[in-house]
Amino acid sequence: MMYVVLPQAFRRILPSVIGPLSNLVQSTSLSVLIGNLDFLKAAQLVIERVEILEGASIAFQVYTLVLAIYFVICYPLSMLSKKMEQRYR
């Protein structure tokens, strides 16, 4: 069973597991670092505070940083899933 059924089952469920896993990473992993705030909500708070204190808008820079962090987390995960799918095909 271990050498016949499990590799076939793993091959079938891998694509349907990686998508929700990526969404889970995007929605929850970074909120642990910040606390109870969502990462995008924290970015909005930073933008609002800078606009109030300095009168300048840094929204583009902050959202670019958020995009880069999400990319650094999710891109290796997707590459890993592609390698695993190719290995089990």
Coordinates of C-alpha atoms in Angstrom, one line a residue:
M1 CA 0.0 0.0 0.0
M2 CA 2.8 2.4 0.9
Y3 CA 4.5 2.0 -2.5
V4 CA 1.4 1.9 -4.7
V5 CA -1.6 3.7 -3.3
L6 CA 0.0 6.6 -1.3
P7 CA 2.2 7.9 -4.2
Q8 CA -0.9 7.9 -6.5
A9 CA -3.0 9.6 -3.9
F10 CA -0.3 12.2 -3.2
R11 CA 0.0 12.9 -6.9
R12 CA -3.7 13.5 -7.2
I13 CA -4.2 15.7 -4.2
L14 CA -1.0 17.8 -4.5
P15 CA -2.4 20.6 -6.8
S16 CA -5.6 21.0 -4.8
V17 CA -3.7 21.4 -1.6
I18 CA -1.0 23.9 -2.7
G19 CA -3.6 26.6 -3.8
P20 CA -5.3 26.8 -0.4
L21 CA -2.0 26.5 1.4
S22 CA -0.7 29.6 -0.6
N23 CA -3.9 31.5 0.3
L24 CA -3.4 30.5 4.0
V25 CA 0.1 31.8 3.9
Q26 CA -1.0 35.1 2.4
S27 CA -3.8 35.6 4.9
T28 CA -2.3 34.5 8.2
S29 CA 1.5 34.1 8.3
L30 CA 2.4 37.7 8.4
S31 CA -0.3 38.6 10.8
V32 CA 1.5 36.5 13.4
L33 CA 4.6 38.7 13.0
I34 CA 2.6 41.9 13.5
G35 CA 0.2 40.7 16.2
N36 CA -3.5 40.7 15.6
L37 CA -3.4 43.1 12.7
D38 CA -3.5 41.9 9.1
F39 CA -0.4 42.9 7.2
L40 CA -2.2 45.1 4.8
K41 CA -4.1 46.8 7.6
A42 CA -0.7 47.5 9.3
A43 CA 0.5 49.0 6.0
Q44 CA -2.5 51.3 5.9
L45 CA -1.9 52.4 9.4
V46 CA 1.8 53.3 8.5
I47 CA 0.6 55.3 5.5
E48 CA -2.0 57.2 7.6
R49 CA 0.5 58.0 10.3
V50 CA 3.1 59.3 7.9
E51 CA 0.5 61.4 6.1
I52 CA -0.6 62.9 9.3
L53 CA 2.9 63.6 10.7
E54 CA 4.7 64.6 7.6
G55 CA 2.1 65.5 5.1
A56 CA 3.7 63.2 2.5
S57 CA 2.2 60.2 0.9
I58 CA 4.4 57.0 0.9
A59 CA 1.6 54.6 -0.1
F60 CA 3.4 53.4 -3.2
Q61 CA 6.5 52.5 -1.3
V62 CA 4.7 50.8 1.5
Y63 CA 2.5 48.7 -0.8
T64 CA 5.5 47.8 -2.9
L65 CA 7.2 46.5 0.3
V66 CA 4.1 44.5 1.2
L67 CA 4.0 43.0 -2.3
A68 CA 7.7 42.1 -2.1
I69 CA 7.2 40.3 1.3
Y70 CA 4.2 38.4 -0.1
F71 CA 6.2 37.5 -3.1
V72 CA 9.2 36.2 -1.1
I73 CA 6.8 34.0 0.9
C74 CA 4.6 32.7 -1.9
Y75 CA 7.0 32.3 -4.8
P76 CA 9.2 29.6 -3.2
L77 CA 6.1 27.8 -2.1
S78 CA 4.8 27.7 -5.7
M79 CA 8.2 26.6 -7.0
L80 CA 8.3 23.9 -4.4
S81 CA 4.9 22.7 -5.5
K82 CA 5.8 22.6 -9.2
K83 CA 8.9 20.6 -8.4
M84 CA 6.9 18.2 -6.3
E85 CA 4.3 17.8 -9.1
Q86 CA 7.0 17.1 -11.6
R87 CA 8.6 14.6 -9.3
Y88 CA 5.4 12.6 -8.8
R89 CA 4.2 12.6 -12.4

